[in-house]
XYZ file of C-alpha atoms in Angstrom:
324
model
C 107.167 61.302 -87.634
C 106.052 63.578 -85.223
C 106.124 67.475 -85.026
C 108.729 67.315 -83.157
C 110.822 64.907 -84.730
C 110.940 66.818 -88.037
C 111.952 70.003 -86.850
C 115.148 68.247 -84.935
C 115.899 66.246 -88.280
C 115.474 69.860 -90.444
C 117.785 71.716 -87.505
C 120.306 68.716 -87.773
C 120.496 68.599 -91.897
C 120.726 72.220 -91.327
C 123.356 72.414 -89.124
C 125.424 70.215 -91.769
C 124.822 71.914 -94.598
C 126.178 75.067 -92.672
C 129.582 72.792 -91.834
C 129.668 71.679 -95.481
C 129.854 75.139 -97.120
C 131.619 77.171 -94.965
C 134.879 77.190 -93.113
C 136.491 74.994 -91.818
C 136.933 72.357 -94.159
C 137.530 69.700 -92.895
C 140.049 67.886 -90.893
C 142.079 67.332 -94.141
C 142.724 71.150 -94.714
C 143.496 71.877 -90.531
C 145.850 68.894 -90.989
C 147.407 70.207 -94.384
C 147.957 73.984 -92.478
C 149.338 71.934 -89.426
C 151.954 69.898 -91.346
C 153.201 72.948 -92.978
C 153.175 74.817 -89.279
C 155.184 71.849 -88.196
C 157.638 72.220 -91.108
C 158.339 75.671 -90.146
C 158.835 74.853 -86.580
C 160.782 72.256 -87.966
C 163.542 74.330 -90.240
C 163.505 77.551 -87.146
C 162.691 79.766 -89.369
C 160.415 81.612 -86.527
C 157.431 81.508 -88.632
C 153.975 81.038 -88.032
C 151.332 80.635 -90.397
C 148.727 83.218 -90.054
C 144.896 82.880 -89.268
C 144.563 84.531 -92.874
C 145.878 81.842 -94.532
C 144.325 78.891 -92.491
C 141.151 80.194 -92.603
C 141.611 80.279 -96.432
C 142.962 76.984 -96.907
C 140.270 75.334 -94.832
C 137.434 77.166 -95.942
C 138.542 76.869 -99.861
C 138.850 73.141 -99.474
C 135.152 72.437 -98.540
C 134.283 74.046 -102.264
C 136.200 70.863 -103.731
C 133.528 68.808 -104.309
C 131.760 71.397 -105.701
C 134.143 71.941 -107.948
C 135.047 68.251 -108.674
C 130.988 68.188 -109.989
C 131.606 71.080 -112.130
C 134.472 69.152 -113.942
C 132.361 66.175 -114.543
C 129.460 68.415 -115.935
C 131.919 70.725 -118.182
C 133.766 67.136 -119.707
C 129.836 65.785 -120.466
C 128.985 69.609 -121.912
C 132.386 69.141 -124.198
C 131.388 65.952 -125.503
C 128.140 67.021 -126.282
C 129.618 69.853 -128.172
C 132.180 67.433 -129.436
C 129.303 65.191 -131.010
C 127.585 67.930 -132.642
C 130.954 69.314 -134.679
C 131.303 65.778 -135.618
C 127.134 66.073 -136.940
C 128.614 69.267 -138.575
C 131.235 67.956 -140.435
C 129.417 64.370 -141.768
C 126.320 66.793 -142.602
C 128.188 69.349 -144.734
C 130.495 66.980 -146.502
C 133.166 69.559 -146.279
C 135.704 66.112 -145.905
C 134.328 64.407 -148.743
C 135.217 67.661 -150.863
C 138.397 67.906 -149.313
C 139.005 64.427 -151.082
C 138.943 65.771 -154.745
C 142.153 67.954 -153.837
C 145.876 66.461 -153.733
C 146.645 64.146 -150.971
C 149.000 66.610 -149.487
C 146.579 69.854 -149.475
C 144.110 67.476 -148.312
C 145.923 66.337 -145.116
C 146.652 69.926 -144.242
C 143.349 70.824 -144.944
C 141.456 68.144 -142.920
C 144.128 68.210 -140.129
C 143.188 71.652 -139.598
C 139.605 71.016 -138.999
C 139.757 68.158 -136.611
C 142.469 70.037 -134.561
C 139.951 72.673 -134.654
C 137.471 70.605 -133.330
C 139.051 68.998 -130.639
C 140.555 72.298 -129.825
C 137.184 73.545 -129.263
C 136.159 70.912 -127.727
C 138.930 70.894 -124.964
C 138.369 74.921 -124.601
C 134.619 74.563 -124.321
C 135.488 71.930 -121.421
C 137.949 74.029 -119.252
C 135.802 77.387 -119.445
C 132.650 74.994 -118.925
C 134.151 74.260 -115.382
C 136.121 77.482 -114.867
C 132.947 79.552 -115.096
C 130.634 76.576 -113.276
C 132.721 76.413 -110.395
C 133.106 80.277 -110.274
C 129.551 80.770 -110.331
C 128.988 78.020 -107.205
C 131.318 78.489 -105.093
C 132.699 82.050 -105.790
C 136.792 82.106 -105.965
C 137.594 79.551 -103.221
C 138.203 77.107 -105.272
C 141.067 78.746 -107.362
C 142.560 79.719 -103.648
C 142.409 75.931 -103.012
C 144.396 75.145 -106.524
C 146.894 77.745 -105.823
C 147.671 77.388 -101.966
C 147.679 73.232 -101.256
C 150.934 72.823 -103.342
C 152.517 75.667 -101.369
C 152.139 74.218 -98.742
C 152.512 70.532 -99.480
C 155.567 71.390 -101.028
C 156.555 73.664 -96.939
C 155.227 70.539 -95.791
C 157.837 68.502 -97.392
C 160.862 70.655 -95.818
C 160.376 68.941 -92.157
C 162.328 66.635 -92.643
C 165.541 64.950 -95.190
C 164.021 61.997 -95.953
C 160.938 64.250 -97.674
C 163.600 65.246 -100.112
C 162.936 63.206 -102.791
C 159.423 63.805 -102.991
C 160.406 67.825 -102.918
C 161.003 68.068 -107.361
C 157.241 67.098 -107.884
C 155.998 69.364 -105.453
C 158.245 72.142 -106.343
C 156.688 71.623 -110.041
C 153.279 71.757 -108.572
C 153.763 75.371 -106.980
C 155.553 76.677 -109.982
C 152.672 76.038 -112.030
C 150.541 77.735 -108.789
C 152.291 80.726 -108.702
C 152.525 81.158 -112.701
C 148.577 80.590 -112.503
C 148.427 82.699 -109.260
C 147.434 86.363 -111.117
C 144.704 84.343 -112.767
C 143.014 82.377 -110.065
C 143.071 85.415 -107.463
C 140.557 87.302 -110.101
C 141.589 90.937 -108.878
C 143.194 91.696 -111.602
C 141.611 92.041 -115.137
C 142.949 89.386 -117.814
C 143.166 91.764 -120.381
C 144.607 94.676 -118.131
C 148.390 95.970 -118.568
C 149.055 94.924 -115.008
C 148.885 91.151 -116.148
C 152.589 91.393 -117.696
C 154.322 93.050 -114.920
C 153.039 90.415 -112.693
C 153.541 87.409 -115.551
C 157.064 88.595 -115.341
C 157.438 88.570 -111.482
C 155.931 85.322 -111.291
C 158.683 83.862 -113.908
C 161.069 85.436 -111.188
C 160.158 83.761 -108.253
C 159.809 80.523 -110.188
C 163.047 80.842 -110.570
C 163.576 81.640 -107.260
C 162.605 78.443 -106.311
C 164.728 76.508 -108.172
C 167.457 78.197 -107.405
C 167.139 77.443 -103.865
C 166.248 73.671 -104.749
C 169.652 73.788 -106.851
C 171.116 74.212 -103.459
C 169.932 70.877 -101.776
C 173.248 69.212 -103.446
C 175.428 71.266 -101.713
C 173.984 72.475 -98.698
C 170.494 70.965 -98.120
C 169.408 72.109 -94.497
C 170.146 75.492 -95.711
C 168.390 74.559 -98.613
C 165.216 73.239 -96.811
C 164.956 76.384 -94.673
C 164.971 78.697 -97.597
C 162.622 76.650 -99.336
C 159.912 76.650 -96.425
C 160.559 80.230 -96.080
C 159.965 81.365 -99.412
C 156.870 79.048 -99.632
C 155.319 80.724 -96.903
C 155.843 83.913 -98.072
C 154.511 83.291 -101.542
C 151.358 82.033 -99.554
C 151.308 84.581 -97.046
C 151.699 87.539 -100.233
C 148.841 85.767 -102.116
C 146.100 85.754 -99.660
C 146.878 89.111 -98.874
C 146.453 89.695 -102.780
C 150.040 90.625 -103.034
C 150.713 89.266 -106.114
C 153.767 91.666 -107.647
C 155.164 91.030 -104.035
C 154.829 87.238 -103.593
C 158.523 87.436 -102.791
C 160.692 90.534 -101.124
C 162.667 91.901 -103.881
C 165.640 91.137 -101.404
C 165.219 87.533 -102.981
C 165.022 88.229 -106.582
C 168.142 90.718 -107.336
C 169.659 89.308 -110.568
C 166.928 86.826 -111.036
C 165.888 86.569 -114.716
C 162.725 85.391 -115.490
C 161.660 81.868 -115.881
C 159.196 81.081 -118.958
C 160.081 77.627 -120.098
C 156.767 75.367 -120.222
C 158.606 72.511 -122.081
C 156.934 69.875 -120.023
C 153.645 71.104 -120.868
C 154.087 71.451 -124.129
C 155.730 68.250 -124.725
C 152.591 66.547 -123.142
C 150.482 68.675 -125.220
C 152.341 67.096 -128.191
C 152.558 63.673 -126.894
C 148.264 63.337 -126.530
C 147.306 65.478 -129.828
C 148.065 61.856 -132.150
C 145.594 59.746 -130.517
C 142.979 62.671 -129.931
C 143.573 63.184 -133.787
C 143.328 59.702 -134.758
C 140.006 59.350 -132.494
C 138.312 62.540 -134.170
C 139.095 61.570 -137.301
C 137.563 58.174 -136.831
C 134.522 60.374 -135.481
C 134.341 61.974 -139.035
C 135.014 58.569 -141.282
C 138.400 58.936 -142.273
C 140.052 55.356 -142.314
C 143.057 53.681 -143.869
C 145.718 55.827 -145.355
C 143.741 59.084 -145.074
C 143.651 58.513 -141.565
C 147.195 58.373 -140.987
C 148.330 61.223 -143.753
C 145.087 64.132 -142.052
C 147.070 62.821 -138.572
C 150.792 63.231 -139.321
C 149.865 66.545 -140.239
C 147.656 67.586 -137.338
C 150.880 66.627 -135.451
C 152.866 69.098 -137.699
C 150.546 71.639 -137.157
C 150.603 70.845 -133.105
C 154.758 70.738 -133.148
C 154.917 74.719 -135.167
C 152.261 75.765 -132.640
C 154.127 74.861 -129.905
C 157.634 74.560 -130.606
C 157.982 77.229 -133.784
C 161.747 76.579 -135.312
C 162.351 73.420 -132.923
C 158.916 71.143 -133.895
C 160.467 68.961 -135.931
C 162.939 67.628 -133.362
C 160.422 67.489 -131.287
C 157.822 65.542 -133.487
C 161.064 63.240 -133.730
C 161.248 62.952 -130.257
C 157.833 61.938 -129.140
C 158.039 59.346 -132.043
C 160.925 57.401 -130.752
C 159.171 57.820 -127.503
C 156.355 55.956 -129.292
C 158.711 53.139 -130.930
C 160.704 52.722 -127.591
C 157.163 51.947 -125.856
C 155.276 48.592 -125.456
């Protein structure tokens, strides 16, 4: 290859790797901002989606393969550390001693340590990848995570027969605007400010659903509001608005939303078999097995539930004996 030859082939590679780390994105993200233009056009609310915002959008969504790499790293990282709690455990014994106590102690006792350790585990994981994809591609990718359900959910106002697929997406930017004074990083997670804005965030999530309430009984009305609160909520956060993601016009007599019950139900619902598998890791078999797991699952349901875990451990078991 000649002189000449190299340099174009550097200058070309070059010229990529400038159009893979900086804006725009992609044709996926300018097609993601244009379907959520059209829904606006669409409901006449007068609208427009600012430069701000698609510039954001596009230019966060080329860090998502960065950030798709980090996961798979942090997941290996977490079963690495995984493995060596599990080295911990066999080397110390600390189950086998547990054994000389009464069966009942002794479940409590070992359920604690492997929901420890896949606890840990888990934890290790999600700050592995928070932290990895912070440190490569800055906060773009948390934009990304909080702004594409906004506006797939706008998106999904165009037209009636997006309706149906409006709940899911709804849920989606609920959990993006309860997760919005987190991923924007201007705000401290240990400062005072976080609870004012934890409890404006439970207001407009209730916002939401209040206007989704109204697609029974008045649904183009419905749609319009919708779109028009999604874009502000989108607008407010890229302008780092976040105790103003809606006017307060739109949240007078609002009380707070701060039900999670989903989450924690699914929570519940994977802690038996992640019990069941870590205890395996350690030896436990048989019997044991089955006693150190029914109470890790205790353990879970007061964690989660407090007064209400045992109709809730009740409830994922008959989910369990309904299945196949």
């Amino acid at each position: 290859m000649s002189g000449t030859e190299a340099a174009s082939v550097r200058q070309r590679l070059g010229h990529w790797w400038r159009l893979a780390t900086t804006a725009p994105g992609g044709p996926a993200a300018r097609k993601l901002t244009n379907r959520a233009q059209g829904a606006l056009d669409a409901v006449a609310s007068g609208r427009r989606i600012s430069t701000v915002l698609r510039t954001e959008v596009r230019s966060a969504h080329a860090m998502l393969p960065v950030f798709n790499f980090s996961v798979f790293a942090s997941a290996l990282v977490a079963l690495a550390v995984f493995g060596l709690e599990v080295k911990v455990v066999k080397r110390t014994h600390v189950i086998e001693q547990l054994l000389a106590l009464q069966s009942t102690i002794f479940a409590m006792l070992a359920a604690s340590i492997l929901y420890s350790m896949y606890f840990v585990a888990a934890r290790v994981a999600v700050w592995c990848a928070h932290e990895a994809a912070k440190a490569l591609t800055g906060s773009k990718w948390n934009h990304y995570r909080t702004l594409e359900p906004l506006l797939e959910a706008l998106a999904a106002c165009e037209s009636p027969d997006r309706v149906g697929d409006l709940p899911r997406l709804l849920r989606g930017s609920e959990r993006a605007v309860r997760r919005a004074r987190l991923r924007r990083g201007t705000v401290p997670r240990r400062s005072h400010r976080q609870a004012a804005l934890k409890e404006h965030a439970g207001k407009v999530v209730a916002a939401l659903r209040t206007a989704e309430a109204s697609l029974d009984t008045y649904p183009e009305l419905a749609r319009c509001d919708l779109a028009a609160k999604l874009h502000s909520i989108a607008e407010a956060y890229v302008e780092g608005r976040l105790g103003a993601l809606l006017p307060e016009s739109d949240l007078e007599g609002v009380k707070p939303s701060t039900e999670f019950e989903t989450l924690r139900l699914a929570v519940l619902a994977v802690t038996p078999p992640a019990l069941a598998w870590t205890a395996e890791s350690v030896g436990l078999t048989g019997g044991v097995q089955v006693q150190t797991v029914g109470a890790g699952v205790l353990i879970s349901a007061v964690v989660l539930f407090g007064r209400r875990a045992a109709d809730k451990v009740q409830q994922i078991r008959s989910l369990n004996k309904d299945g196949p």
